[in-house]
Each structure stands twice: as structure tokens, then as C-alpha cells.
Amino acid sequence: MLLRRVRKHVIDQNWFAVGIDFVIVVIGVFIGIQVANWNSSQFERREEAAIVERLQSDFERVKSDADASLAFHIRMTEDIRTLLRSVRSGELKDDDIPAFERALLLGTVVQTSADRAGSFTELMSSGRGNIMRDRNLLHALVDYEDFLGRHALAQAYYVDTVLLATDAYTGAFEYNTDMRLSEDIIILLDHGQRFVSYDFEALAADQDFHNAVEQLLFVHSGLTMWRERISVRVDDIQKKLAASER
């Protein structure tokens, strides 16, 4: 209908009416584009809100795992220091026995955790990262992913160091054959359950064992540092997610 009217106005050389028709067309196109943009923007905002919700859920799990791993390596660092101090001095105090035996049992363990947020990995692999309006949050997430890459390299180095020290370390004592590892093992150790057998005087005289203990102290101290840095970043991201939700 509009096309027929424009054609008639042209034939009649009614240029004023043609101008009015043109303005009507332009305004209609403009409104159509604005409505489409608004619909697209609303869809992206809903999508962003869903992503933020998923990130919050992911980082709650990441935080829990990261804190557990950090607590383990802090404790192992302290226990291995007790072990090293005891064998160097040639004296094992009664109060140090739980830490000493925890170090023997778990000193070669590297506790890993699931540090990556699957929702963010999915977002970036889809090329939709720009949907995040909070650039500070986006930059923190990208920085965190980059840091995890560096952490993975460091952790691989520490694992190799543990493997090199394992024979000299575990060959100096015996694990009890009826031992069953579980999440409660540290609690059981704290309550006096024995999982290892050893000759303290032999350990104190074994220089290769001393060297292995020093290597494991280096490993757990280093992993504690890395885990602390991960925890700081996770805390910062959680704060930014909470602010973004508001």
C-alpha cells in the first residue's frame, strides 16, 4: 500500500508527499532496528545473568577444593619441618610423633584440586566472552585462567621432584600392610592410629633420607605458595561476581 502511494505521488510530482513517505519509511526502519537491538540486548542480559549464576556455583566448588588443597600443603609443610628437625637433632619428642608419622605417610602426596570453572571455559571457547559487561570481572577471570596455566607447569615440576625423592624417602620405613587410605586418615593419625613402622635411629643416621626430606619440604612449601595465590584470586573473583550480580 505504501509503495503504491509513493508511486502515485511521484507520478503526480507531489514531492512534498514523497518526502513525507520517505520520512515514514525511515522512521519505520529505525524503529524496527531499535526493537531488534532491544530484543537482542535483553537476550544477552538474560544470558549474562545465567552465566554469572553458573560462575558463582563453579567458584564455590573451586573455593572449597582450593581451600582443602591449601590446608593440606600447609599442614604437610609444618609436619615435614617437624620430621626434618627431629632426624637432624636425633631426638623424637612424644608431642612430635603425630606430625612425624603424618609426614612419613603423606609426605610424597601432592593434593590437586579442580581449579577451573567449566562455565568460563565454555564461554571463552564459544567466543562469547564479550557478553560480560563487567570488564573487571572478565579480566580477573582471564588472568586466573592464565595463572592456572603457569601453576600447572609448576605443579608438574614439583611432582617430578617428589618422584626423584620417593625411593630414598619411602625406602627408609615401612607402610603397614593393613592400611586403608581415606579422607579421615589425618584424623585417625591424630588419634594415635599407626600406619607406618620405622627405626628412628636409622632414619636419623640416613643422609639420603635427610636429603629426600629436604626435597619434600621444598615441594610442599612451594605448593603452599602457589595454592595461596590461587585462593587469593578465587576470593577476588567471588567478590567481583557478587558485585556483578547486584
Short mmCIF file of C-alpha atoms in Angstrom, two decimals:
data_model
loop_
_atom_site.label_atom_id
_atom_site.label_comp_id
_atom_site.label_asym_id
_atom_site.label_seq_id
_atom_site.Cartn_x
_atom_site.Cartn_y
_atom_site.Cartn_z
CA MET A 1 0.00 0.00 0.00
CA LEU A 2 2.77 2.39 0.92
CA LEU A 3 4.62 1.54 -2.31
CA ARG A 4 1.54 2.31 -4.43
CA ARG A 5 1.07 5.60 -2.63
CA VAL A 6 4.70 6.61 -3.19
CA ARG A 7 4.40 5.69 -6.86
CA LYS A 8 1.24 7.81 -7.25
CA HIS A 9 2.91 10.78 -5.56
CA VAL A 10 5.89 10.50 -7.90
CA ILE A 11 3.65 10.32 -10.96
CA ASP A 12 1.71 13.34 -9.68
CA GLN A 13 5.08 15.06 -8.92
CA ASN A 14 3.84 15.71 -5.41
CA TRP A 15 7.35 15.95 -3.98
CA PHE A 16 6.20 17.10 -0.58
CA ALA A 17 4.13 13.93 -0.19
CA VAL A 18 7.07 11.86 -1.47
CA GLY A 19 9.23 13.42 1.24
CA ILE A 20 6.63 12.58 3.88
CA ASP A 21 6.50 8.99 2.64
CA PHE A 22 10.29 8.77 2.76
CA VAL A 23 10.37 10.04 6.34
CA ILE A 24 7.71 7.48 7.30
CA VAL A 25 9.84 4.68 5.78
CA VAL A 26 12.99 5.87 7.53
CA ILE A 27 11.25 6.15 10.89
CA GLY A 28 9.72 2.69 10.46
CA VAL A 29 13.11 1.14 9.64
CA PHE A 30 14.70 2.96 12.57
CA ILE A 31 12.05 1.75 15.00
CA GLY A 32 12.38 -1.79 13.66
CA ILE A 33 16.14 -1.76 14.16
CA GLN A 34 15.78 -0.33 17.67
CA VAL A 35 13.26 -3.02 18.63
CA ALA A 36 15.54 -5.72 17.25
CA ASN A 37 18.51 -4.28 19.15
CA TRP A 38 16.47 -4.07 22.34
CA ASN A 39 15.36 -7.69 21.99
CA SER A 40 18.98 -8.75 21.35
CA SER A 41 20.20 -6.74 24.33
CA GLN A 42 17.54 -8.24 26.59
CA PHE A 43 18.51 -11.74 25.45
CA GLU A 44 22.20 -11.04 26.12
CA ARG A 45 21.41 -9.66 29.60
CA ARG A 46 19.46 -12.80 30.47
CA GLU A 47 22.30 -14.92 29.08
CA GLU A 48 24.86 -12.91 31.07
CA ALA A 49 22.85 -13.33 34.28
CA ALA A 50 22.71 -17.09 33.71
CA ILE A 51 26.49 -17.19 33.11
CA VAL A 52 27.17 -15.21 36.30
CA GLU A 53 24.98 -17.64 38.25
CA ARG A 54 26.87 -20.61 36.84
CA LEU A 55 30.21 -18.95 37.56
CA GLN A 56 29.17 -18.38 41.16
CA SER A 57 28.29 -22.05 41.51
CA ASP A 58 31.55 -23.14 39.86
CA PHE A 59 33.69 -20.89 42.03
CA GLU A 60 32.00 -22.06 45.23
CA ARG A 61 33.20 -25.54 44.30
CA VAL A 62 36.62 -24.21 43.22
CA LYS A 63 36.93 -22.36 46.54
CA SER A 64 36.13 -25.47 48.55
CA ASP A 65 38.67 -27.59 46.65
CA ALA A 66 41.32 -24.87 46.73
CA ASP A 67 40.96 -24.34 50.48
CA ALA A 68 41.24 -28.08 51.14
CA SER A 69 44.38 -28.36 48.99
CA LEU A 70 45.92 -25.29 50.64
CA ALA A 71 45.18 -26.62 54.14
CA PHE A 72 46.76 -29.97 53.26
CA HIS A 73 50.01 -28.45 51.97
CA ILE A 74 50.25 -26.02 54.89
CA ARG A 75 49.95 -28.95 57.28
CA MET A 76 52.40 -31.10 55.32
CA THR A 77 54.92 -28.26 55.31
CA GLU A 78 54.67 -28.00 59.09
CA ASP A 79 54.81 -31.78 59.56
CA ILE A 80 57.83 -32.23 57.30
CA ARG A 81 59.62 -29.44 59.15
CA THR A 82 58.98 -31.41 62.36
CA LEU A 83 60.27 -34.57 60.69
CA LEU A 84 63.41 -32.85 59.43
CA ARG A 85 64.10 -31.17 62.76
CA SER A 86 63.70 -34.49 64.58
CA VAL A 87 66.04 -36.55 62.39
CA ARG A 88 68.63 -33.78 62.31
CA SER A 89 68.64 -33.49 66.10
CA GLY A 90 68.43 -37.26 66.64
CA GLU A 91 65.54 -36.77 69.06
CA LEU A 92 61.86 -37.54 68.54
CA LYS A 93 59.70 -35.90 71.19
CA ASP A 94 56.41 -37.53 72.17
CA ASP A 95 54.44 -34.43 71.16
CA ASP A 96 56.02 -34.55 67.69
CA ILE A 97 55.15 -38.18 66.91
CA PRO A 98 51.75 -37.48 65.22
CA ALA A 99 53.29 -34.85 62.91
CA PHE A 100 56.35 -37.06 62.33
CA GLU A 101 54.23 -40.02 61.26
CA ARG A 102 51.87 -37.90 59.16
CA ALA A 103 54.91 -36.64 57.27
CA LEU A 104 56.18 -40.19 56.71
CA LEU A 105 52.81 -41.38 55.48
CA LEU A 106 51.73 -38.40 53.36
CA GLY A 107 54.96 -36.56 52.56
CA THR A 108 55.02 -37.74 48.95
CA VAL A 109 51.38 -36.81 48.32
CA VAL A 110 50.57 -33.82 46.11
CA GLN A 111 46.95 -32.88 46.65
CA THR A 112 45.47 -31.48 43.47
CA SER A 113 42.14 -29.73 43.08
CA ALA A 114 39.70 -28.88 40.29
CA ASP A 115 40.65 -25.22 39.92
CA ARG A 116 39.00 -24.42 36.61
CA ALA A 117 35.45 -23.14 36.19
CA GLY A 118 33.81 -25.13 33.40
CA SER A 119 31.31 -22.36 32.70
CA PHE A 120 34.09 -19.86 31.94
CA THR A 121 35.99 -22.35 29.76
CA GLU A 122 32.77 -22.97 27.81
CA LEU A 123 32.09 -19.22 27.50
CA MET A 124 35.54 -18.44 26.09
CA SER A 125 35.63 -21.43 23.75
CA SER A 126 32.32 -20.28 22.26
CA GLY A 127 33.77 -16.82 21.56
CA ARG A 128 31.06 -15.16 23.67
CA GLY A 129 33.34 -13.57 26.26
CA ASN A 130 32.28 -10.06 25.23
CA ILE A 131 28.82 -10.70 26.59
CA MET A 132 30.30 -9.93 30.03
CA ARG A 133 29.71 -6.21 30.59
CA ASP A 134 31.80 -6.14 33.78
CA ARG A 135 35.27 -5.82 32.24
CA ASN A 136 36.99 -6.00 35.63
CA LEU A 137 35.36 -9.39 36.22
CA LEU A 138 36.22 -10.59 32.73
CA HIS A 139 39.85 -9.51 33.09
CA ALA A 140 40.07 -11.23 36.51
CA LEU A 141 38.74 -14.46 35.00
CA VAL A 142 41.17 -14.31 32.08
CA ASP A 143 44.07 -13.57 34.44
CA TYR A 144 43.01 -16.51 36.62
CA GLU A 145 43.00 -18.87 33.65
CA ASP A 146 46.46 -17.65 32.65
CA PHE A 147 47.69 -18.17 36.22
CA LEU A 148 46.35 -21.73 36.26
CA GLY A 149 48.43 -22.46 33.16
CA ARG A 150 51.57 -21.33 35.00
CA HIS A 151 50.52 -23.25 38.10
CA ALA A 152 50.17 -26.44 36.05
CA LEU A 153 53.78 -26.10 34.87
CA ALA A 154 54.98 -25.51 38.43
CA GLN A 155 52.97 -28.43 39.76
CA ALA A 156 54.43 -30.75 37.12
CA TYR A 157 57.92 -29.69 38.25
CA TYR A 158 57.05 -30.37 41.90
CA VAL A 159 55.59 -33.78 41.04
CA ASP A 160 58.83 -34.68 39.23
CA THR A 161 60.79 -33.59 42.32
CA VAL A 162 58.65 -35.85 44.50
CA LEU A 163 59.24 -38.79 42.17
CA LEU A 164 63.00 -38.25 42.36
CA ALA A 165 62.87 -38.24 46.18
CA THR A 166 60.43 -41.12 46.61
CA ASP A 167 62.80 -44.10 46.65
CA ALA A 168 65.17 -42.61 49.25
CA TYR A 169 62.18 -41.45 51.29
CA THR A 170 59.79 -44.40 51.31
CA GLY A 171 62.59 -46.97 51.31
CA ALA A 172 63.62 -45.86 54.82
CA PHE A 173 60.43 -47.06 56.56
CA GLU A 174 57.50 -49.43 56.01
CA TYR A 175 53.82 -48.83 55.45
CA ASN A 176 51.53 -51.07 57.47
CA THR A 177 50.03 -53.63 55.10
CA ASP A 178 46.52 -53.35 56.58
CA MET A 179 46.40 -49.59 55.96
CA ARG A 180 43.33 -48.22 54.18
CA LEU A 181 43.63 -44.66 52.89
CA SER A 182 40.59 -42.43 53.26
CA GLU A 183 39.65 -38.79 53.73
CA ASP A 184 39.69 -39.43 57.50
CA ILE A 185 43.28 -40.62 57.60
CA ILE A 186 44.66 -37.43 59.19
CA ILE A 187 42.00 -37.64 61.90
CA LEU A 188 42.97 -41.26 62.54
CA LEU A 189 46.64 -40.28 62.76
CA ASP A 190 45.79 -37.53 65.21
CA HIS A 191 44.10 -40.13 67.41
CA GLY A 192 47.14 -42.35 67.50
CA GLN A 193 46.39 -44.92 64.81
CA ARG A 194 49.66 -46.22 63.35
CA PHE A 195 50.12 -46.51 59.60
CA VAL A 196 53.92 -46.70 59.36
CA SER A 197 56.73 -48.66 61.01
CA TYR A 198 60.22 -47.20 61.30
CA ASP A 199 63.54 -47.26 63.13
CA PHE A 200 64.04 -43.67 64.26
CA GLU A 201 67.76 -44.06 64.88
CA ALA A 202 68.22 -45.48 61.38
CA LEU A 203 66.28 -42.57 59.89
CA ALA A 204 68.37 -40.08 61.87
CA ALA A 205 71.56 -41.68 60.54
CA ASP A 206 70.41 -41.94 56.88
CA GLN A 207 71.72 -38.91 54.97
CA ASP A 208 69.91 -39.90 51.78
CA PHE A 209 66.67 -39.84 53.77
CA HIS A 210 67.55 -36.39 55.12
CA ASN A 211 68.13 -35.13 51.58
CA ALA A 212 64.79 -36.58 50.45
CA VAL A 213 63.00 -34.88 53.35
CA GLU A 214 64.59 -31.56 52.37
CA GLN A 215 63.34 -32.00 48.81
CA LEU A 216 59.82 -32.73 50.04
CA LEU A 217 59.90 -29.70 52.31
CA PHE A 218 60.82 -27.63 49.25
CA VAL A 219 57.90 -29.17 47.32
CA HIS A 220 55.24 -28.58 49.97
CA SER A 221 56.48 -25.08 50.74
CA GLY A 222 56.34 -24.22 47.03
CA LEU A 223 52.90 -25.76 46.57
CA THR A 224 51.64 -23.85 49.61
CA MET A 225 52.78 -20.61 47.98
CA TRP A 226 51.03 -21.45 44.71
CA ARG A 227 47.86 -22.58 46.49
CA GLU A 228 47.77 -19.33 48.49
CA ARG A 229 47.99 -17.34 45.27
CA ILE A 230 45.15 -19.35 43.76
CA SER A 231 43.00 -18.77 46.86
CA VAL A 232 43.60 -15.01 46.68
CA ARG A 233 42.48 -14.94 43.06
CA VAL A 234 39.42 -17.09 43.74
CA ASP A 235 38.38 -14.80 46.61
CA ASP A 236 38.75 -11.76 44.35
CA ILE A 237 36.65 -13.35 41.59
CA GLN A 238 33.92 -14.31 44.06
CA LYS A 239 33.73 -10.71 45.28
CA LYS A 240 33.51 -9.44 41.70
CA LEU A 241 30.79 -11.98 40.88
CA ALA A 242 28.75 -10.85 43.89
CA ALA A 243 29.13 -7.21 42.81
CA SER A 244 28.24 -8.05 39.21
CA GLU A 245 25.04 -9.79 40.29
CA ARG A 246 23.87 -6.62 42.02
#
